[in-house]
Coordinates of C-alpha atoms and ligand atoms in Angstrom, one line a residue:
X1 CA -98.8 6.0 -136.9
X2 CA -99.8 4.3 -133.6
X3 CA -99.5 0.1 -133.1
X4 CA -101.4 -1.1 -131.1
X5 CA -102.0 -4.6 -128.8
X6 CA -105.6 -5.6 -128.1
X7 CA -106.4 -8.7 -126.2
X8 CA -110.3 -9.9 -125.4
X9 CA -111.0 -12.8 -122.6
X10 CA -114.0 -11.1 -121.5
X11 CA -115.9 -15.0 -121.6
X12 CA -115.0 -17.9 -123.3
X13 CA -112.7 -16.9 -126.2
X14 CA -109.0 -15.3 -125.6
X15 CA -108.3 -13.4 -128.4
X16 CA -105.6 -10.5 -128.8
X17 CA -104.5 -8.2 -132.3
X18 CA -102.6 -6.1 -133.9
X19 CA -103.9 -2.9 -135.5
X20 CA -101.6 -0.6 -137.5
X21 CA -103.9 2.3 -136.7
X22 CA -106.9 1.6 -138.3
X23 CA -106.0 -1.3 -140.2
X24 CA -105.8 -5.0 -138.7
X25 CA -102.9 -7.0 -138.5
X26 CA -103.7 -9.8 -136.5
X27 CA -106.6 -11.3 -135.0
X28 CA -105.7 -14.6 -133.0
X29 CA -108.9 -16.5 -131.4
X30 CA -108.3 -19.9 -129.2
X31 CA -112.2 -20.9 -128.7
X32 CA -112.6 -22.9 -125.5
X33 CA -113.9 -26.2 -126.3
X34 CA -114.0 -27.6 -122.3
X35 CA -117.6 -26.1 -122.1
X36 CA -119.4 -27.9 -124.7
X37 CA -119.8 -31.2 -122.4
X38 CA -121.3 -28.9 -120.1
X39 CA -124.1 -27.0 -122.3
X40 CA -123.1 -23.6 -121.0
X41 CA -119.9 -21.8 -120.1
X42 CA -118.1 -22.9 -116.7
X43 CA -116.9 -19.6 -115.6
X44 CA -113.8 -21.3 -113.7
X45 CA -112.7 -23.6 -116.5
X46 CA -113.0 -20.3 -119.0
X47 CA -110.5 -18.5 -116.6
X48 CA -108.0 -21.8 -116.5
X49 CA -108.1 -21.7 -120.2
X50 CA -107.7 -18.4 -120.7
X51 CA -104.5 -18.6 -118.3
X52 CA -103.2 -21.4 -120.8
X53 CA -103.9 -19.8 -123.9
X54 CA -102.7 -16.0 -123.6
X55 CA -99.4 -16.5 -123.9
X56 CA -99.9 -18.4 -127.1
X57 CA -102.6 -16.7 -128.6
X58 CA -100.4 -12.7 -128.0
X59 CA -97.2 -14.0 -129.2
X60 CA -99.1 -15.5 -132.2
X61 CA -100.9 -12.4 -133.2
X62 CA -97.5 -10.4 -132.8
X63 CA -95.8 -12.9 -135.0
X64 CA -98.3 -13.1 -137.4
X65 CA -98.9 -9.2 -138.2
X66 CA -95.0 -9.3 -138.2
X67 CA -94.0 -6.7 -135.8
X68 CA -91.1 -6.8 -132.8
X69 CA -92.7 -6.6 -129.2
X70 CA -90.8 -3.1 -129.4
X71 CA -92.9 -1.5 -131.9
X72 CA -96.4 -1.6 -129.5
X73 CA -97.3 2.0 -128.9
X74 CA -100.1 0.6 -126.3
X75 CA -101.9 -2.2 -125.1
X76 CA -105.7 -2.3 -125.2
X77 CA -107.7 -4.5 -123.2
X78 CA -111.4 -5.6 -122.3
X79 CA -112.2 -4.2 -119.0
X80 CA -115.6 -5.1 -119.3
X81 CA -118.2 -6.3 -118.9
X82 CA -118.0 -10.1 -119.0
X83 CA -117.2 -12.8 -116.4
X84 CA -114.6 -11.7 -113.4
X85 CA -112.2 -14.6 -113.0
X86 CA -111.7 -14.6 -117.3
X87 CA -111.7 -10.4 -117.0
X88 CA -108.9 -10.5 -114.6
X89 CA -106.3 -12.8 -117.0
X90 CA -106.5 -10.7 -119.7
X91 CA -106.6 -7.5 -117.5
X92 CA -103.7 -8.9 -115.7
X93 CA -101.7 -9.9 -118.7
X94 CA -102.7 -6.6 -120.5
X95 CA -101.1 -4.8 -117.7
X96 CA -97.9 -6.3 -117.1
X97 CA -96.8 -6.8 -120.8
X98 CA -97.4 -2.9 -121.3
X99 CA -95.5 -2.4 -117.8
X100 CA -92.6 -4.5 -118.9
X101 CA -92.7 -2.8 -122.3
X102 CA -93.4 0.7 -120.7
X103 CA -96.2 1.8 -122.9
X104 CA -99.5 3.1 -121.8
X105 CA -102.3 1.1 -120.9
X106 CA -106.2 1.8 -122.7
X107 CA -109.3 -0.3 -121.3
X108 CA -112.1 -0.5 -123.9
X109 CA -115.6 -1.7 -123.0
X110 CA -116.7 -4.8 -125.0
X111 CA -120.0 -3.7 -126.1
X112 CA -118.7 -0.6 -127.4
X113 CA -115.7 -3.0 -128.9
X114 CA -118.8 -4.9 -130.7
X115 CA -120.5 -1.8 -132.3
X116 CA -116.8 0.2 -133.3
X117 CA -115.6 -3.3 -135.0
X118 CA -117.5 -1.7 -138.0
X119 CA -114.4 1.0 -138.3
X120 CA -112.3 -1.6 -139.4
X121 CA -110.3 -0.3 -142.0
X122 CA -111.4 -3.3 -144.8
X123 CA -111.0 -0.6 -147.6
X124 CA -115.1 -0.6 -147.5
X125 CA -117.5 1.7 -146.8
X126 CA -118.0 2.4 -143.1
X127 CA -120.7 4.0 -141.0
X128 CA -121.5 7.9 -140.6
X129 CA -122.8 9.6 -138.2
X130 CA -125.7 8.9 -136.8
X131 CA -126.6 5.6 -137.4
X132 CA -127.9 3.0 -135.4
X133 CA -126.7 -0.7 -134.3
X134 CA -128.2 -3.3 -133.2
X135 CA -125.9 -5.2 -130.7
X136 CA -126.9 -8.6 -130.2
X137 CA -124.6 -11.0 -128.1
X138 CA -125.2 -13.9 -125.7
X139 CA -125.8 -11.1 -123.1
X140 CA -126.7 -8.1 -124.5
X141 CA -129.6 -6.9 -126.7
X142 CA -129.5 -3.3 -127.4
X143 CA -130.7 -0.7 -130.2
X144 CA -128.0 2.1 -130.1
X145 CA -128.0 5.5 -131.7
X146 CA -124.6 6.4 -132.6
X147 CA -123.3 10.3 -132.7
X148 CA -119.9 9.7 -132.6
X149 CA -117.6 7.0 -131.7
X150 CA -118.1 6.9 -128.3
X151 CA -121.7 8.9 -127.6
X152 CA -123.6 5.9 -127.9
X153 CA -127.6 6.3 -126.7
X154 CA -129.3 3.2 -125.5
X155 CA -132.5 3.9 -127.3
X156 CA -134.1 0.4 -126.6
X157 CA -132.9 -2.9 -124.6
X158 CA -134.6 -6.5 -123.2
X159 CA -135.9 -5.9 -120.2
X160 CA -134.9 -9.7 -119.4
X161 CA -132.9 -12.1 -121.9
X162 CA -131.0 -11.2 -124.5
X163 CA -131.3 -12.7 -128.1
X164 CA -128.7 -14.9 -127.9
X165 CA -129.5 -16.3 -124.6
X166 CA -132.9 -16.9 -125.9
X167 CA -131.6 -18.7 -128.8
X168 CA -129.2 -20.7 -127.2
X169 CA -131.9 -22.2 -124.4
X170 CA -134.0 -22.8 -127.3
X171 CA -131.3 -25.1 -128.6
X172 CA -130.9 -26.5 -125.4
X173 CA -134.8 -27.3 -124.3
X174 CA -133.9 -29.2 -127.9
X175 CA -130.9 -30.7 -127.1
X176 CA -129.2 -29.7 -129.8
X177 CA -125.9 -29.1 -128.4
X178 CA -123.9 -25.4 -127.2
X179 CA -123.4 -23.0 -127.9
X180 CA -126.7 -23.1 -129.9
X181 CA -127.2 -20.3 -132.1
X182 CA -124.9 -21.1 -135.2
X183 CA -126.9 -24.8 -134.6
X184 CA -130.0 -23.6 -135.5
X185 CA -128.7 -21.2 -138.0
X186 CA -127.3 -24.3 -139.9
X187 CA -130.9 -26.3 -138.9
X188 CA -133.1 -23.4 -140.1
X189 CA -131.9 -23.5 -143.6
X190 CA -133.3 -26.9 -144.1
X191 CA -136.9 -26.2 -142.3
X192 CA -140.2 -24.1 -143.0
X193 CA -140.4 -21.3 -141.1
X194 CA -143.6 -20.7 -141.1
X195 CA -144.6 -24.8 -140.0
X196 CA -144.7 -22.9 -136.1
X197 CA -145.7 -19.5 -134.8
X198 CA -144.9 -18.4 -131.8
X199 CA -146.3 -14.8 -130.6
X200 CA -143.4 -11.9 -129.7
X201 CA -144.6 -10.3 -126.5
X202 CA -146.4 -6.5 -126.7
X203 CA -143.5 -4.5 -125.1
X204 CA -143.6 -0.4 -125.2
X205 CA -141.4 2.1 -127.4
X206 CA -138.0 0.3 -128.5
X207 CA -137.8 -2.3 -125.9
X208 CA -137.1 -6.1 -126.2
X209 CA -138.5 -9.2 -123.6
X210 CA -137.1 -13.0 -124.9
X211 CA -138.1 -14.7 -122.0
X212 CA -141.9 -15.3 -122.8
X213 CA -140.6 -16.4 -126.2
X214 CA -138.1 -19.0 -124.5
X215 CA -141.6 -20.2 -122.1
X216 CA -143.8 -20.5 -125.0
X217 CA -141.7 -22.3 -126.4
X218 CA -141.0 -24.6 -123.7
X219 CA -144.9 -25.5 -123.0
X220 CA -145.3 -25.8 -126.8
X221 CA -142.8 -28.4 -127.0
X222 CA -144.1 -29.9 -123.7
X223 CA -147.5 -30.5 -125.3
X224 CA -146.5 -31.7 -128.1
X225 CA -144.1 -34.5 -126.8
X226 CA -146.9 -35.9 -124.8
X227 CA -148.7 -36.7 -128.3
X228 CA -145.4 -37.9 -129.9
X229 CA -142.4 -38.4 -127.8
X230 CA -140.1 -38.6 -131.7
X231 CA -141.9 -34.5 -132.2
X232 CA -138.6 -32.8 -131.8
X233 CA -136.6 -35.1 -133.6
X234 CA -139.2 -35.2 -136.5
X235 CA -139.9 -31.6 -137.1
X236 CA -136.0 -29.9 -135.9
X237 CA -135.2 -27.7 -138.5
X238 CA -139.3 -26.8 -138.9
X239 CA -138.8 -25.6 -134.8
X240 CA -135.0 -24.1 -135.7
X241 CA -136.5 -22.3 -138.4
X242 CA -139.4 -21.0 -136.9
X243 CA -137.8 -20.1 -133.9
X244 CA -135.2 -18.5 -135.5
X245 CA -138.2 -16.0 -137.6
X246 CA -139.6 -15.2 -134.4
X247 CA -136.6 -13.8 -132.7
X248 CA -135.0 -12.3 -136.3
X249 CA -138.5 -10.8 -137.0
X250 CA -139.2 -9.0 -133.9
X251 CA -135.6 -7.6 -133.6
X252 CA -136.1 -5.8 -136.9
X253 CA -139.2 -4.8 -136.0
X254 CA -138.4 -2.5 -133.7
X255 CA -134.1 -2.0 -135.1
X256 CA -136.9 -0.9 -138.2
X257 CA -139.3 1.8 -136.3
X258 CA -136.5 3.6 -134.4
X259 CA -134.8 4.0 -137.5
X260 CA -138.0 5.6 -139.2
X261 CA -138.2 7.7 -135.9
X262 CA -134.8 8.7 -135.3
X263 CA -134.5 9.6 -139.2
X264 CA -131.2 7.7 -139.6
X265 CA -130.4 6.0 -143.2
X266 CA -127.9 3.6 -141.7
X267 CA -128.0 0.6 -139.8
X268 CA -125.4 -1.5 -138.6
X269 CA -125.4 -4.9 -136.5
X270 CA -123.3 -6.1 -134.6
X271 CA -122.5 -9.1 -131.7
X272 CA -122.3 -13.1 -132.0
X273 CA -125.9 -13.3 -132.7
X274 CA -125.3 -10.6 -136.0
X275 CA -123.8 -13.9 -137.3
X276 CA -126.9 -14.9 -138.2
X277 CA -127.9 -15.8 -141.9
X278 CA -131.4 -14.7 -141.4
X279 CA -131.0 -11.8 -139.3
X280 CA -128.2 -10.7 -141.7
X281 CA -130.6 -11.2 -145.2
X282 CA -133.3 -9.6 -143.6
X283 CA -131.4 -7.0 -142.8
X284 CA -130.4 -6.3 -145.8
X285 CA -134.2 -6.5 -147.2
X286 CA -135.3 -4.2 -144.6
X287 CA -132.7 -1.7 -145.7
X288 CA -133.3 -2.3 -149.3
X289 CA -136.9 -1.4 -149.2
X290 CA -136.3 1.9 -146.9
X291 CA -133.0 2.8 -149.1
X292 CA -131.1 2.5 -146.3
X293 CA -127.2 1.4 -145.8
X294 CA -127.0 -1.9 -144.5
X295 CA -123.4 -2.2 -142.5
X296 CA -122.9 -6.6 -141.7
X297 CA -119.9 -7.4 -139.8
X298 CA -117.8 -9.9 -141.7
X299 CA -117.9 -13.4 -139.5
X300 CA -115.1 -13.1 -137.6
X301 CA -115.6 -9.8 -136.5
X302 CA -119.2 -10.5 -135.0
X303 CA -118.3 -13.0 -132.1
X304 CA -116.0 -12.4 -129.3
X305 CA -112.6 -11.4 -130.7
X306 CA -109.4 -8.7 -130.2
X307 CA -109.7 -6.9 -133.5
X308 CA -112.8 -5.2 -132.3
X309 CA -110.9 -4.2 -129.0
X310 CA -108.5 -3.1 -131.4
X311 CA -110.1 -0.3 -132.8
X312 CA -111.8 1.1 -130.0
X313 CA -108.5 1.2 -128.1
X314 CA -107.4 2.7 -131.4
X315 CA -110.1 5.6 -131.4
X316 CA -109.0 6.3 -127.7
X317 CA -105.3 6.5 -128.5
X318 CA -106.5 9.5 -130.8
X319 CA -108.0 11.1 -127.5
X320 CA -104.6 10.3 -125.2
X321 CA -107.4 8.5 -122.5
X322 CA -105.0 6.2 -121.0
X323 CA -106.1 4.4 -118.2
X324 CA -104.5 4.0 -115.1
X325 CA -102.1 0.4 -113.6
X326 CA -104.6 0.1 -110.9
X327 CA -107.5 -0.2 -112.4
X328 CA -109.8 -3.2 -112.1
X329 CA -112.1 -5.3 -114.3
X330 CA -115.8 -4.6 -114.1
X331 CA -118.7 -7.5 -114.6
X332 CA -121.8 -5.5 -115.7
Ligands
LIG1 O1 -120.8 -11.7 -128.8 P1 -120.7 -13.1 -128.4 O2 -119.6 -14.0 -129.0 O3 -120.5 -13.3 -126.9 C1 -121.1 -12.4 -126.0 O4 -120.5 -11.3 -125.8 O5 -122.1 -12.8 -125.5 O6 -122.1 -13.8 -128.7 C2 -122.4 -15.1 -128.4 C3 -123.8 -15.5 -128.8 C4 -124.3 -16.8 -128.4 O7 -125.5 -16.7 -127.8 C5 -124.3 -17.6 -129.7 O8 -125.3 -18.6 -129.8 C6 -124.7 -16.5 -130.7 O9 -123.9 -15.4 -130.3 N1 -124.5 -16.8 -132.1 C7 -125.4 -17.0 -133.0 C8 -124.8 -17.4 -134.2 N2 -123.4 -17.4 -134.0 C9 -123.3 -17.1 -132.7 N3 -126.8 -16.8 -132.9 C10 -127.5 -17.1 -134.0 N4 -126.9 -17.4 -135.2 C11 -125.6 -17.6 -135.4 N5 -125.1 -18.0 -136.5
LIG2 ZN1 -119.3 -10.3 -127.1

């Protein structure tokens, strides 16, 4: 039986957990509200607020899974990639808490953090091998092919945006507020989602582009407003929806065509943007049709938090890959 310490401040949320081997504890998340005035995240206010709220947010998930400081067999921490100056407080922390406690140290990569979140122990199903996931974040857009925990082949990516990003500029050119994506989640159920169409770019094998998307959609609105200054404000959750059909359609399109290629019966999302209500039915429809295995993250495990650090630091506990005191964060 291993416990094990995780703690995420790769961008703008510092989380940390407790895993009893596979099975969560703990999962304390202090979301940083300073950036919302801002319409983005401030990379130097993240890392002051992550400096306030690690001490809070670790003791909390200790005291809340109800374990002594003693009992920690290792401390897990995001190494990477994300923003340096948040990297470096949980990185920091991470280090001299498991120093002072003298336990071993295991860094975990956050997009691998994102995908292996689905090896939660819930007392549900959980993936086999292969299957495939599609990680959608605010920075990342990836279709992965999974052989084991940690042999993870990139088998399509964007070439420039990533799904979130798009989503969230879409929100902005808007001004619906930050971080947009759960905005125009809650928009699009009131809207038609066929009032708009916007055309997904012709992009080879399992590849992604969002930033035509994001410029169509731009000049659109631009045209538009010179007719009718009120057009956003009069047809929002019409544009939400729409917007939101593109993007979800042409993710599954091609999540859809590597999964008829690759031969794999399981698919699995994963990321902030896999907390999407569309994205997550259709999902399930596409999988439905296909008899396929749909796995969906449950909500708190899709954004940024410490449980999924947790169990990646928990598979690599199994292997004894301990990392060394030196070691330093890594942005990309
Ligand atoms: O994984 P995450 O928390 O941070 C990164 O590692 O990037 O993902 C954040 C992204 C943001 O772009 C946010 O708008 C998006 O996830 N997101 C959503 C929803 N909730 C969060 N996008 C669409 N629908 C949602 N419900
Ligand atoms: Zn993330």
């Amino acid at each position: 039986m291993s416990i094990i310490l995780a703690i995420e401040s790769s961008c703008d949320d510092t989380s940390a957990a407790v895993l009893r081997d596979d099975v969560l504890l703990s999962n304390v998340i202090a979301s940083q509200k300073v950036h919302e005035q801002y319409g983005g995240v401030v990379p130097e206010l993240a890392s002051r607020a992550h400096e306030q709220n690690i001490i809070p947010v670790v003791d909390g998930s200790i005291r809340q899974a109800g374990i002594d400081k003693k009992d920690i067999d290792a401390v897990a921490f995001t190494r990477g990639p994300g923003l340096m100056g948040s990297l470096m407080v949980g990185v920091s922390f991470a280090k001299s808490f498991a120093q002072a406690l003298s336990k071993p140290i295991i860094e975990v990569n956050h997009l691998q953090a994102h995908v292996l979140s689905h090896f939660i122990n819930r007392g549900e199903a959980i993936p086999e091998f292969p299957f495939i996931c599609l990680l959608v974040s605010g920075g990342h857009t990836q279709i992965l092919l999974l052989r084991s925990h940690f042999d993870m082949e990139v088998l399509g990516e964007t070439i420039d945006d990533a799904a979130g990003e798009a989503i969230d500029k879409a929100a902005k050119i808007m001004d619906l507020g930050y971080p947009g994506g759960p905005i125009i989640d809650r928009l699009a159920k009131e809207g038609n989602a066929d009032a708009f169409r916007f055309a997904t770019p012709q992009i080879a094998g399992y590849n992604y582009s969002f930033s035509g998307i994001k410029t169509s959609f731009l000049y659109f609105l631009r045209d538009r407003l010179k007719e009718d200054p009120d057009f956003i404000e009069k047809h929002k959750a019409d544009l939400c929806a729409s917007i939101q059909k593109t993007i979800v359609g042409f993710l599954l399109k091609k999540v859809e065509r590597a999964a008829i290629d690759h031969h794999v019966r399981q698919i699995a999302i994963a990321g902030g943007v896999s907390a999407n209500s569309l994205l997550r039915s259709e999902l399930q429809r596409v999988c439905q049709r296909h008899h396929w295995q749909a796995f969906i993250p449950p909500m708190s495990f899709c954004t940024d938090n410490a449980a999924m650090v947790g169990i990646a630091g928990y598979y690599k506990y199994l292997r004894g890959e301990f990392a060394d005191i030196s070691l330093p964060p890594y942005t990309r």
